[in-house]
């Protein structure tokens, strides 16, 4: 992600390095049966899916459970 950030002159973003601005999405892997519908209306069942578990913006936990 550092290359796209630099392409639009965001030189303090795009990497999880010291001194960089970081917005991070935390994801959890959920197990179960999840129906997925494609653009043709066809349905497939998945055994896993990613679920939002939290967001960190500028180093501050802003959503989700910080524990």
Short mmCIF file of C-alpha atoms in Angstrom, two decimals:
data_model
loop_
_atom_site.label_atom_id
_atom_site.label_comp_id
_atom_site.label_asym_id
_atom_site.label_seq_id
_atom_site.Cartn_x
_atom_site.Cartn_y
_atom_site.Cartn_z
CA UNK A 1 0.00 0.00 0.00
CA UNK A 2 2.98 2.33 0.23
CA UNK A 3 3.24 2.72 -3.56
CA UNK A 4 -0.35 4.00 -4.04
CA UNK A 5 0.07 6.31 -1.02
CA UNK A 6 3.22 7.82 -2.50
CA UNK A 7 1.56 8.14 -5.91
CA UNK A 8 -0.94 10.59 -4.37
CA UNK A 9 1.71 12.37 -2.27
CA UNK A 10 0.80 10.75 1.07
CA UNK A 11 4.35 10.11 2.25
CA UNK A 12 3.39 9.45 5.90
CA UNK A 13 0.98 6.59 5.06
CA UNK A 14 0.97 3.16 3.47
CA UNK A 15 3.21 1.28 5.90
CA UNK A 16 3.01 0.05 9.48
CA UNK A 17 6.33 1.61 10.41
CA UNK A 18 7.28 3.93 13.28
CA UNK A 19 6.23 7.50 12.57
CA UNK A 20 3.70 6.60 9.90
CA UNK A 21 -0.01 7.44 10.19
CA UNK A 22 -1.94 4.17 10.44
CA UNK A 23 -5.60 3.35 9.94
CA UNK A 24 -6.02 -0.36 10.58
CA UNK A 25 -9.02 -2.64 10.19
CA UNK A 26 -9.02 -5.68 12.48
CA UNK A 27 -10.79 -8.78 11.15
CA UNK A 28 -11.96 -11.99 12.80
CA UNK A 29 -12.37 -15.30 10.98
CA UNK A 30 -15.88 -16.63 11.67
CA UNK A 31 -16.72 -20.31 11.16
CA UNK A 32 -20.17 -21.46 10.10
CA UNK A 33 -22.37 -21.61 7.01
CA UNK A 34 -22.65 -18.35 5.06
CA UNK A 35 -24.59 -17.92 1.82
CA UNK A 36 -22.77 -15.87 -0.83
CA UNK A 37 -24.80 -14.46 -3.72
CA UNK A 38 -23.02 -13.43 -6.91
CA UNK A 39 -24.13 -10.87 -9.51
CA UNK A 40 -26.07 -13.57 -11.41
CA UNK A 41 -28.02 -14.48 -8.28
CA UNK A 42 -26.23 -17.81 -7.90
CA UNK A 43 -25.70 -18.87 -4.29
CA UNK A 44 -22.66 -20.65 -2.89
CA UNK A 45 -22.18 -21.57 0.75
CA UNK A 46 -18.92 -20.72 2.48
CA UNK A 47 -17.61 -22.30 5.68
CA UNK A 48 -15.80 -19.12 6.78
CA UNK A 49 -16.06 -15.35 6.48
CA UNK A 50 -14.19 -12.29 7.70
CA UNK A 51 -16.03 -10.14 10.24
CA UNK A 52 -15.10 -6.63 11.38
CA UNK A 53 -13.56 -6.82 14.86
CA UNK A 54 -12.30 -3.28 15.28
CA UNK A 55 -10.72 -0.19 13.77
CA UNK A 56 -7.63 1.73 14.81
CA UNK A 57 -7.37 5.28 13.41
CA UNK A 58 -4.27 7.39 13.98
CA UNK A 59 -3.23 5.01 16.77
CA UNK A 60 -6.56 5.21 18.63
CA UNK A 61 -8.99 2.28 18.93
CA UNK A 62 -12.23 3.80 17.62
CA UNK A 63 -14.61 0.84 17.10
CA UNK A 64 -14.96 -2.74 18.29
CA UNK A 65 -13.82 -4.27 21.57
CA UNK A 66 -10.29 -3.16 22.53
CA UNK A 67 -9.90 -6.21 24.81
#
